[in-house]
Amino acid sequence: MAGGQGALMSYDENNVFAKIIRGELPCHKVYEDDKTFAFMDIMPRAHGHTLVIPKDQASDIFDVSPQTLFDTVGTVQRIAPAIRDAMEADGILIQQFNGTAAGQTVFHVHFHIIPRFEGVTLKPHAGDMGDPDVLAVNAEKIRAAIDAA
Ligand code: 5GP
């Protein structure tokens, strides 16, 4: 449904998330099914910051089919408790940005799952690169929690 009516940006098949889905760029994957894919955000705003994307091509929430959106939110709902448990978080922030003015930087529709901890301030959106070793450890903890759920 790329470039569908209402999309804020036309879909670029070479955006970084499209490359991650195709295996052309590495990522710390935590979950995958036939419709959706979840992996660690490379610039985490908090420990355990995870992204959930559909495998279908869609640039933003206005470009995605209702069924694909349903599948993607279903994955968010399914894995967020495992992320919360794995990170021992006090709360979970779900974020979704559409358009540059709203803060979107990658134009393949996605949901952020961000663990929140009492008294810990969020880091800036798309700020500093995370430590690869920490990302790997957190991804392993999250995968284990998803598998155990
Ligand atoms: P947006 O600003 O579009 O809502 O979020 C895009 C997110 O993707 C940002 O939080 C950013 O840190 C993350 N990101 C950007 N490039 C990459 C990448 O190559 N790999 C991963 N894992 N995350 C990325």
GROMACS .gro file of N, CA and C and ligand atoms in nm:
model
  471
    1MET      N    1   0.084  -0.121   0.000
    1MET     CA    2   0.000   0.000   0.000
    1MET      C    3   0.087   0.126   0.000
    2ALA      N    4   0.214   0.108  -0.040
    2ALA     CA    5   0.306   0.221  -0.037
    2ALA      C    6   0.252   0.337  -0.118
    3GLY      N    7   0.268   0.458  -0.066
    3GLY     CA    8   0.222   0.576  -0.137
    3GLY      C    9   0.071   0.590  -0.138
    4GLY      N   10   0.004   0.521  -0.048
    4GLY     CA   11  -0.142   0.526  -0.043
    4GLY      C   12  -0.192   0.665  -0.013
    5GLN      N   13  -0.322   0.685  -0.038
    5GLN     CA   14  -0.380   0.818  -0.018
    5GLN      C   15  -0.360   0.861   0.127
    6GLY      N   16  -0.309   0.981   0.145
    6GLY     CA   17  -0.291   1.033   0.280
    6GLY      C   18  -0.151   1.016   0.333
    7ALA      N   19  -0.069   0.933   0.269
    7ALA     CA   20   0.068   0.915   0.317
    7ALA      C   21   0.141   1.049   0.314
    8LEU      N   22   0.219   1.076   0.418
    8LEU     CA   23   0.292   1.201   0.425
    8LEU      C   24   0.418   1.197   0.340
    9MET      N   25   0.472   1.077   0.321
    9MET     CA   26   0.592   1.058   0.239
    9MET      C   27   0.570   0.937   0.149
   10SER      N   28   0.619   0.942   0.026
   10SER     CA   29   0.615   0.821  -0.056
   10SER      C   30   0.715   0.720   0.001
   11TYR      N   31   0.685   0.594  -0.019
   11TYR     CA   32   0.767   0.489   0.040
   11TYR      C   33   0.898   0.472  -0.037
   12ASP      N   34   1.008   0.472   0.036
   12ASP     CA   35   1.141   0.451  -0.023
   12ASP      C   36   1.184   0.308   0.011
   13GLU      N   37   1.194   0.224  -0.090
   13GLU     CA   38   1.227   0.083  -0.068
   13GLU      C   39   1.366   0.064  -0.008
   14ASN      N   40   1.446   0.168  -0.006
   14ASN     CA   41   1.581   0.158   0.050
   14ASN      C   42   1.595   0.227   0.185
   15ASN      N   43   1.482   0.251   0.253
   15ASN     CA   44   1.493   0.306   0.388
   15ASN      C   45   1.557   0.199   0.480
   16VAL      N   46   1.612   0.243   0.593
   16VAL     CA   47   1.691   0.150   0.675
   16VAL      C   48   1.608   0.033   0.727
   17PHE      N   49   1.481   0.055   0.757
   17PHE     CA   50   1.402  -0.057   0.810
   17PHE      C   51   1.371  -0.158   0.699
   18ALA      N   52   1.350  -0.111   0.576
   18ALA     CA   53   1.332  -0.204   0.464
   18ALA      C   54   1.457  -0.289   0.447
   19LYS      N   55   1.574  -0.227   0.464
   19LYS     CA   56   1.700  -0.302   0.452
   19LYS      C   57   1.715  -0.402   0.566
   20ILE      N   58   1.671  -0.364   0.685
   20ILE     CA   59   1.677  -0.457   0.799
   20ILE      C   60   1.586  -0.576   0.773
   21ILE      N   61   1.464  -0.553   0.725
   21ILE     CA   62   1.372  -0.664   0.695
   21ILE      C   63   1.434  -0.758   0.592
   22ARG      N   64   1.499  -0.701   0.491
   22ARG     CA   65   1.558  -0.784   0.385
   22ARG      C   66   1.690  -0.848   0.428
   23GLY      N   67   1.737  -0.814   0.549
   23GLY     CA   68   1.864  -0.871   0.598
   23GLY      C   69   1.985  -0.802   0.539
   24GLU      N   70   1.966  -0.685   0.480
   24GLU     CA   71   2.079  -0.614   0.419
   24GLU      C   72   2.154  -0.527   0.521
   25LEU      N   73   2.089  -0.500   0.634
   25LEU     CA   74   2.154  -0.429   0.745
   25LEU      C   75   2.136  -0.514   0.871
   26PRO      N   76   2.236  -0.516   0.959
   26PRO     CA   77   2.222  -0.595   1.082
   26PRO      C   78   2.129  -0.526   1.182
   27CYS      N   79   2.076  -0.605   1.273
   27CYS     CA   80   1.998  -0.550   1.385
   27CYS      C   81   1.999  -0.653   1.496
   28HIS      N   82   1.956  -0.608   1.614
   28HIS     CA   83   1.935  -0.701   1.726
   28HIS      C   84   1.787  -0.738   1.725
   29LYS      N   85   1.756  -0.845   1.656
   29LYS     CA   86   1.615  -0.888   1.644
   29LYS      C   87   1.568  -0.950   1.775
   30VAL      N   88   1.444  -0.918   1.813
   30VAL     CA   89   1.387  -0.982   1.932
   30VAL      C   90   1.264  -1.066   1.899
   31TYR      N   91   1.202  -1.039   1.784
   31TYR     CA   92   1.079  -1.112   1.750
   31TYR      C   93   1.053  -1.100   1.601
   32GLU      N   94   0.997  -1.206   1.543
   32GLU     CA   95   0.956  -1.202   1.403
   32GLU      C   96   0.843  -1.300   1.382
   33ASP      N   97   0.743  -1.260   1.305
   33ASP     CA   98   0.645  -1.356   1.254
   33ASP      C   99   0.625  -1.326   1.107
   34ASP      N  100   0.524  -1.386   1.044
   34ASP     CA  101   0.513  -1.368   0.899
   34ASP      C  102   0.474  -1.226   0.859
   35LYS      N  103   0.418  -1.149   0.952
   35LYS     CA  104   0.370  -1.014   0.919
   35LYS      C  105   0.454  -0.902   0.980
   36THR      N  106   0.521  -0.930   1.091
   36THR     CA  107   0.585  -0.822   1.168
   36THR      C  108   0.725  -0.860   1.212
   37PHE      N  109   0.799  -0.757   1.258
   37PHE     CA  110   0.940  -0.773   1.293
   37PHE      C  111   0.969  -0.676   1.408
   38ALA      N  112   1.047  -0.718   1.506
   38ALA     CA  113   1.079  -0.630   1.620
   38ALA      C  114   1.227  -0.639   1.650
   39PHE      N  115   1.288  -0.526   1.680
   39PHE     CA  116   1.433  -0.520   1.700
   39PHE      C  117   1.468  -0.399   1.788
   40MET      N  118   1.590  -0.403   1.842
   40MET     CA  119   1.632  -0.295   1.932
   40MET      C  120   1.655  -0.166   1.854
   41ASP      N  121   1.609  -0.054   1.911
   41ASP     CA  122   1.641   0.077   1.855
   41ASP      C  123   1.790   0.103   1.876
   42ILE      N  124   1.858   0.144   1.770
   42ILE     CA  125   2.003   0.161   1.776
   42ILE      C  126   2.043   0.285   1.857
   43MET      N  127   1.948   0.376   1.878
   43MET     CA  128   1.972   0.494   1.962
   43MET      C  129   1.867   0.496   2.073
   44PRO      N  130   1.881   0.404   2.168
   44PRO     CA  131   1.773   0.385   2.265
   44PRO      C  132   1.752   0.505   2.357
   45ARG      N  133   1.626   0.535   2.381
   45ARG     CA  134   1.593   0.644   2.474
   45ARG      C  135   1.591   0.593   2.617
   46ALA      N  136   1.591   0.461   2.632
   46ALA     CA  137   1.594   0.396   2.762
   46ALA      C  138   1.635   0.251   2.738
   47HIS      N  139   1.680   0.182   2.842
   47HIS     CA  140   1.716   0.041   2.827
   47HIS      C  141   1.595  -0.037   2.776
   48GLY      N  142   1.619  -0.117   2.672
   48GLY     CA  143   1.513  -0.203   2.621
   48GLY      C  144   1.428  -0.140   2.512
   49HIS      N  145   1.462  -0.019   2.468
   49HIS     CA  146   1.386   0.050   2.363
   49HIS      C  147   1.381  -0.038   2.237
   50THR      N  148   1.260  -0.075   2.201
   50THR     CA  149   1.238  -0.172   2.093
   50THR      C  150   1.147  -0.110   1.988
   51LEU      N  151   1.168  -0.146   1.862
   51LEU     CA  152   1.083  -0.100   1.752
   51LEU      C  153   1.007  -0.218   1.694
   52VAL      N  154   0.880  -0.194   1.662
   52VAL     CA  155   0.796  -0.296   1.597
   52VAL      C  156   0.752  -0.242   1.462
   53ILE      N  157   0.776  -0.319   1.357
   53ILE     CA  158   0.742  -0.275   1.221
   53ILE      C  159   0.665  -0.385   1.148
   54PRO      N  160   0.580  -0.345   1.053
   54PRO     CA  161   0.521  -0.446   0.964
   54PRO      C  162   0.621  -0.480   0.854
   55LYS      N  163   0.608  -0.600   0.800
   55LYS     CA  164   0.692  -0.635   0.685
   55LYS      C  165   0.639  -0.569   0.557
   56ASP      N  166   0.509  -0.540   0.554
   56ASP     CA  167   0.451  -0.467   0.440
   56ASP      C  168   0.515  -0.329   0.429
   57GLN      N  169   0.522  -0.281   0.307
   57GLN     CA  170   0.576  -0.148   0.284
   57GLN      C  171   0.469  -0.042   0.312
   58ALA      N  172   0.498   0.049   0.405
   58ALA     CA  173   0.408   0.161   0.435
   58ALA      C  174   0.492   0.267   0.503
   59SER      N  175   0.477   0.391   0.460
   59SER     CA  176   0.565   0.495   0.512
   59SER      C  177   0.520   0.547   0.649
   60ASP      N  178   0.390   0.549   0.672
   60ASP     CA  179   0.340   0.602   0.800
   60ASP      C  180   0.201   0.546   0.826
   61ILE      N  181   0.137   0.595   0.932
   61ILE     CA  182   0.010   0.536   0.975
   61ILE      C  183  -0.102   0.559   0.873
   62PHE      N  184  -0.084   0.660   0.788
   62PHE     CA  185  -0.185   0.690   0.687
   62PHE      C  186  -0.167   0.603   0.561
   63ASP      N  187  -0.055   0.536   0.554
   63ASP     CA  188  -0.017   0.459   0.435
   63ASP      C  189  -0.037   0.309   0.457
   64VAL      N  190  -0.069   0.271   0.580
   64VAL     CA  191  -0.071   0.129   0.614
   64VAL      C  192  -0.215   0.077   0.608
   65SER      N  193  -0.232  -0.048   0.563
   65SER     CA  194  -0.367  -0.104   0.557
   65SER      C  195  -0.416  -0.132   0.699
   66PRO      N  196  -0.548  -0.127   0.721
   66PRO     CA  197  -0.601  -0.155   0.854
   66PRO      C  198  -0.558  -0.292   0.906
   67GLN      N  199  -0.552  -0.392   0.819
   67GLN     CA  200  -0.513  -0.526   0.865
   67GLN      C  201  -0.366  -0.528   0.909
   68THR      N  202  -0.281  -0.461   0.831
   68THR     CA  203  -0.139  -0.457   0.868
   68THR      C  204  -0.118  -0.380   0.998
   69LEU      N  205  -0.194  -0.271   1.013
   69LEU     CA  206  -0.185  -0.195   1.139
   69LEU      C  207  -0.230  -0.282   1.256
   70PHE      N  208  -0.337  -0.358   1.235
   70PHE     CA  209  -0.388  -0.449   1.337
   70PHE      C  210  -0.280  -0.551   1.375
   71ASP      N  211  -0.216  -0.610   1.275
   71ASP     CA  212  -0.111  -0.710   1.301
   71ASP      C  213   0.006  -0.647   1.378
   72THR      N  214   0.041  -0.525   1.340
   72THR     CA  215   0.157  -0.459   1.401
   72THR      C  216   0.128  -0.423   1.546
   73VAL      N  217   0.010  -0.366   1.569
   73VAL     CA  218  -0.027  -0.331   1.707
   73VAL      C  219  -0.042  -0.459   1.790
   74GLY      N  220  -0.087  -0.566   1.725
   74GLY     CA  221  -0.097  -0.694   1.795
   74GLY      C  222   0.040  -0.740   1.845
   75THR      N  223   0.141  -0.722   1.762
   75THR     CA  224   0.277  -0.758   1.806
   75THR      C  225   0.323  -0.667   1.918
   76VAL      N  226   0.291  -0.537   1.908
   76VAL     CA  227   0.326  -0.445   2.017
   76VAL      C  228   0.265  -0.495   2.148
   77GLN      N  229   0.136  -0.526   2.144
   77GLN     CA  230   0.068  -0.569   2.266
   77GLN      C  231   0.124  -0.701   2.317
   78ARG      N  232   0.164  -0.787   2.223
   78ARG     CA  233   0.212  -0.919   2.261
   78ARG      C  234   0.350  -0.913   2.328
   79ILE      N  235   0.441  -0.831   2.273
   79ILE     CA  236   0.579  -0.836   2.325
   79ILE      C  237   0.607  -0.731   2.432
   80ALA      N  238   0.524  -0.627   2.441
   80ALA     CA  239   0.552  -0.521   2.540
   80ALA      C  240   0.559  -0.574   2.684
   81PRO      N  241   0.471  -0.666   2.724
   81PRO     CA  242   0.484  -0.717   2.862
   81PRO      C  243   0.615  -0.792   2.885
   82ALA      N  244   0.662  -0.862   2.782
   82ALA     CA  245   0.789  -0.934   2.795
   82ALA      C  246   0.905  -0.835   2.807
   83ILE      N  247   0.896  -0.724   2.733
   83ILE     CA  248   1.000  -0.620   2.743
   83ILE      C  249   0.997  -0.558   2.882
   84ARG      N  250   0.875  -0.530   2.930
   84ARG     CA  251   0.861  -0.473   3.065
   84ARG      C  252   0.925  -0.567   3.168
   85ASP      N  253   0.894  -0.697   3.158
   85ASP     CA  254   0.947  -0.793   3.256
   85ASP      C  255   1.098  -0.808   3.241
   86ALA      N  256   1.145  -0.817   3.118
   86ALA     CA  257   1.288  -0.838   3.094
   86ALA      C  258   1.370  -0.721   3.147
   87MET      N  259   1.317  -0.599   3.132
   87MET     CA  260   1.390  -0.479   3.173
   87MET      C  261   1.356  -0.437   3.316
   88GLU      N  262   1.263  -0.509   3.379
   88GLU     CA  263   1.214  -0.474   3.513
   88GLU      C  264   1.171  -0.327   3.515
   89ALA      N  265   1.093  -0.290   3.413
   89ALA     CA  266   1.048  -0.152   3.398
   89ALA      C  267   0.928  -0.124   3.488
   90ASP      N  268   0.912   0.004   3.522
   90ASP     CA  269   0.796   0.046   3.602
   90ASP      C  270   0.677   0.080   3.513
   91GLY      N  271   0.704   0.113   3.388
   91GLY     CA  272   0.597   0.145   3.293
   91GLY      C  273   0.649   0.129   3.151
   92ILE      N  274   0.557   0.135   3.056
   92ILE     CA  275   0.595   0.120   2.915
   92ILE      C  276   0.532   0.235   2.836
   93LEU      N  277   0.617   0.308   2.764
   93LEU     CA  278   0.571   0.414   2.675
   93LEU      C  279   0.563   0.357   2.533
   94ILE      N  280   0.448   0.375   2.467
   94ILE     CA  281   0.434   0.336   2.327
   94ILE      C  282   0.426   0.467   2.247
   95GLN      N  283   0.517   0.482   2.149
   95GLN     CA  284   0.517   0.605   2.068
   95GLN      C  285   0.512   0.570   1.920
   96GLN      N  286   0.453   0.662   1.843
   96GLN     CA  287   0.443   0.641   1.698
   96GLN      C  288   0.439   0.779   1.633
   97PHE      N  289   0.534   0.808   1.545
   97PHE     CA  290   0.552   0.941   1.485
   97PHE      C  291   0.515   0.937   1.337
   98ASN      N  292   0.450   1.041   1.289
   98ASN     CA  293   0.414   1.050   1.146
   98ASN      C  294   0.454   1.186   1.091
   99GLY      N  295   0.550   1.184   0.998
   99GLY     CA  296   0.594   1.308   0.935
   99GLY      C  297   0.710   1.372   1.009
  100THR      N  298   0.794   1.439   0.933
  100THR     CA  299   0.912   1.503   0.989
  100THR      C  300   0.875   1.600   1.102
  101ALA      N  301   0.767   1.675   1.081
  101ALA     CA  302   0.728   1.774   1.181
  101ALA      C  303   0.690   1.709   1.314
  102ALA      N  304   0.648   1.583   1.306
  102ALA     CA  305   0.610   1.511   1.427
  102ALA      C  306   0.727   1.434   1.487
  103GLY      N  307   0.842   1.437   1.420
  103GLY     CA  308   0.960   1.370   1.474
  103GLY      C  309   0.997   1.241   1.403
  104GLN      N  310   0.921   1.203   1.298
  104GLN     CA  311   0.954   1.079   1.228
  104GLN      C  312   1.083   1.097   1.150
  105THR      N  313   1.173   1.000   1.162
  105THR     CA  314   1.301   1.006   1.092
  105THR      C  315   1.322   0.889   0.997
  106VAL      N  316   1.248   0.780   1.019
  106VAL     CA  317   1.255   0.665   0.928
  106VAL      C  318   1.115   0.643   0.873
  107PHE      N  319   1.104   0.643   0.740
  107PHE     CA  320   0.971   0.646   0.679
  107PHE      C  321   0.925   0.508   0.636
  108HIS      N  322   0.928   0.419   0.735
  108HIS     CA  323   0.863   0.288   0.731
  108HIS      C  324   0.787   0.282   0.864
  109VAL      N  325   0.656   0.272   0.857
  109VAL     CA  326   0.575   0.289   0.978
  109VAL      C  327   0.624   0.197   1.090
  110HIS      N  328   0.628   0.249   1.213
  110HIS     CA  329   0.680   0.172   1.326
  110HIS      C  330   0.626   0.224   1.457
  111PHE      N  331   0.631   0.137   1.556
  111PHE     CA  332   0.594   0.172   1.693
  111PHE      C  333   0.718   0.158   1.781
  112HIS      N  334   0.735   0.256   1.870
  112HIS     CA  335   0.840   0.249   1.971
  112HIS      C  336   0.780   0.188   2.098
  113ILE      N  337   0.850   0.091   2.155
  113ILE     CA  338   0.817   0.039   2.289
  113ILE      C  339   0.932   0.080   2.379
  114ILE      N  340   0.903   0.171   2.472
  114ILE     CA  341   1.011   0.230   2.553
  114ILE      C  342   0.985   0.204   2.702
  115PRO      N  343   1.067   0.120   2.763
  115PRO     CA  344   1.052   0.098   2.907
  115PRO      C  345   1.079   0.228   2.984
  116ARG      N  346   1.000   0.252   3.086
  116ARG     CA  347   1.021   0.370   3.171
  116ARG      C  348   1.048   0.324   3.315
  117PHE      N  349   1.133   0.400   3.381
  117PHE     CA  350   1.177   0.367   3.515
  117PHE      C  351   1.155   0.489   3.604
  118GLU      N  352   1.098   0.465   3.721
  118GLU     CA  353   1.072   0.576   3.813
  118GLU      C  354   1.198   0.660   3.832
  119GLY      N  355   1.187   0.790   3.812
  119GLY     CA  356   1.298   0.882   3.839
  119GLY      C  357   1.403   0.890   3.730
  120VAL      N  358   1.385   0.812   3.620
  120VAL     CA  359   1.484   0.814   3.511
  120VAL      C  360   1.427   0.892   3.393
  121THR      N  361   1.497   0.998   3.352
  121THR     CA  362   1.452   1.083   3.242
  121THR      C  363   1.478   1.013   3.109
  122LEU      N  364   1.386   1.030   3.014
  122LEU     CA  365   1.407   0.976   2.880
  122LEU      C  366   1.524   1.046   2.813
  123LYS      N  367   1.606   0.969   2.741
  123LYS     CA  368   1.709   1.031   2.657
  123LYS      C  369   1.642   1.093   2.534
  124PRO      N  370   1.713   1.181   2.463
  124PRO     CA  371   1.653   1.245   2.345
  124PRO      C  372   1.616   1.144   2.237
  125HIS      N  373   1.514   1.179   2.160
  125HIS     CA  374   1.469   1.097   2.047
  125HIS      C  375   1.578   1.094   1.940
  126ALA      N  376   1.614   0.971   1.896
  126ALA     CA  377   1.717   0.954   1.793
  126ALA      C  378   1.843   1.035   1.827
  127GLY      N  379   1.890   1.019   1.950
  127GLY     CA  380   2.005   1.095   1.999
  127GLY      C  381   2.135   1.018   1.982
  128ASP      N  382   2.190   0.968   2.095
  128ASP     CA  383   2.320   0.900   2.090
  128ASP      C  384   2.304   0.752   2.055
  129MET      N  385   2.407   0.699   1.986
  129MET     CA  386   2.408   0.557   1.956
  129MET      C  387   2.420   0.477   2.087
  130GLY      N  388   2.348   0.366   2.095
  130GLY     CA  389   2.360   0.280   2.212
  130GLY      C  390   2.488   0.198   2.206
  131ASP      N  391   2.533   0.153   2.322
  131ASP     CA  392   2.648   0.063   2.329
  131ASP      C  393   2.606  -0.073   2.270
  132PRO      N  394   2.676  -0.120   2.166
  132PRO     CA  395   2.635  -0.245   2.101
  132PRO      C  396   2.629  -0.364   2.197
  133ASP      N  397   2.721  -0.368   2.294
  133ASP     CA  398   2.721  -0.479   2.390
  133ASP      C  399   2.596  -0.474   2.478
  134VAL      N  400   2.557  -0.354   2.519
  134VAL     CA  401   2.436  -0.340   2.602
  134VAL      C  402   2.312  -0.375   2.519
  135LEU      N  403   2.309  -0.329   2.394
  135LEU     CA  404   2.195  -0.363   2.306
  135LEU      C  405   2.184  -0.515   2.292
  136ALA      N  406   2.297  -0.581   2.277
  136ALA     CA  407   2.295  -0.727   2.260
  136ALA      C  408   2.245  -0.797   2.386
  137VAL      N  409   2.292  -0.751   2.501
  137VAL     CA  410   2.249  -0.812   2.629
  137VAL      C  411   2.099  -0.790   2.649
  138ASN      N  412   2.052  -0.667   2.624
  138ASN     CA  413   1.909  -0.639   2.642
  138ASN      C  414   1.824  -0.720   2.543
  139ALA      N  415   1.872  -0.731   2.419
  139ALA     CA  416   1.798  -0.810   2.320
  139ALA      C  417   1.786  -0.955   2.364
  140GLU      N  418   1.893  -1.009   2.418
  140GLU     CA  419   1.890  -1.148   2.464
  140GLU      C  420   1.789  -1.166   2.577
  141LYS      N  421   1.790  -1.072   2.672
  141LYS     CA  422   1.693  -1.079   2.783
  141LYS      C  423   1.550  -1.072   2.731
  142ILE      N  424   1.527  -0.984   2.634
  142ILE     CA  425   1.391  -0.966   2.580
  142ILE      C  426   1.350  -1.090   2.502
  143ARG      N  427   1.440  -1.144   2.420
  143ARG     CA  428   1.407  -1.267   2.345
  143ARG      C  429   1.369  -1.379   2.442
  144ALA      N  430   1.445  -1.392   2.551
  144ALA     CA  431   1.417  -1.498   2.648
  144ALA      C  432   1.279  -1.477   2.711
  145ALA      N  433   1.245  -1.352   2.742
  145ALA     CA  434   1.115  -1.324   2.803
  145ALA      C  435   1.002  -1.349   2.705
  146ILE      N  436   1.023  -1.316   2.578
  146ILE     CA  437   0.919  -1.342   2.476
  146ILE      C  438   0.901  -1.492   2.460
  147ASP      N  439   1.011  -1.566   2.453
  147ASP     CA  440   1.002  -1.711   2.436
  147ASP      C  441   0.933  -1.777   2.556
  148ALA      N  442   0.952  -1.718   2.675
  148ALA     CA  443   0.894  -1.777   2.796
  148ALA      C  444   0.747  -1.741   2.814
  149ALA      N  445   0.701  -1.639   2.737
  149ALA     CA  446   0.563  -1.589   2.758
  149ALA      C  447   0.460  -1.687   2.701
  1505GP     P1  448   1.125   0.778   1.421
  1505GP     O1  449   1.200   0.903   1.449
  1505GP     O2  450   1.112   0.760   1.271
  1505GP     O3  451   0.998   0.762   1.495
  1505GP     O4  452   1.215   0.661   1.477
  1505GP     C1  453   1.315   0.599   1.407
  1505GP     C2  454   1.398   0.525   1.510
  1505GP     O5  455   1.483   0.439   1.440
  1505GP     C3  456   1.485   0.615   1.596
  1505GP     O6  457   1.451   0.597   1.732
  1505GP     C4  458   1.627   0.572   1.564
  1505GP     O7  459   1.707   0.566   1.678
  1505GP     C5  460   1.606   0.435   1.504
  1505GP     N1  461   1.701   0.398   1.403
  1505GP     C6  462   1.748   0.477   1.302
  1505GP     N2  463   1.831   0.407   1.222
  1505GP     C7  464   1.838   0.282   1.275
  1505GP     C8  465   1.909   0.164   1.237
  1505GP     O8  466   1.984   0.159   1.139
  1505GP     N3  467   1.890   0.054   1.316
  1505GP     C9  468   1.809   0.055   1.425
  1505GP     N4  469   1.799  -0.059   1.494
  1505GP     N5  470   1.741   0.164   1.463
  1505GP    C10  471   1.755   0.276   1.389
   0.00000   0.00000   0.00000
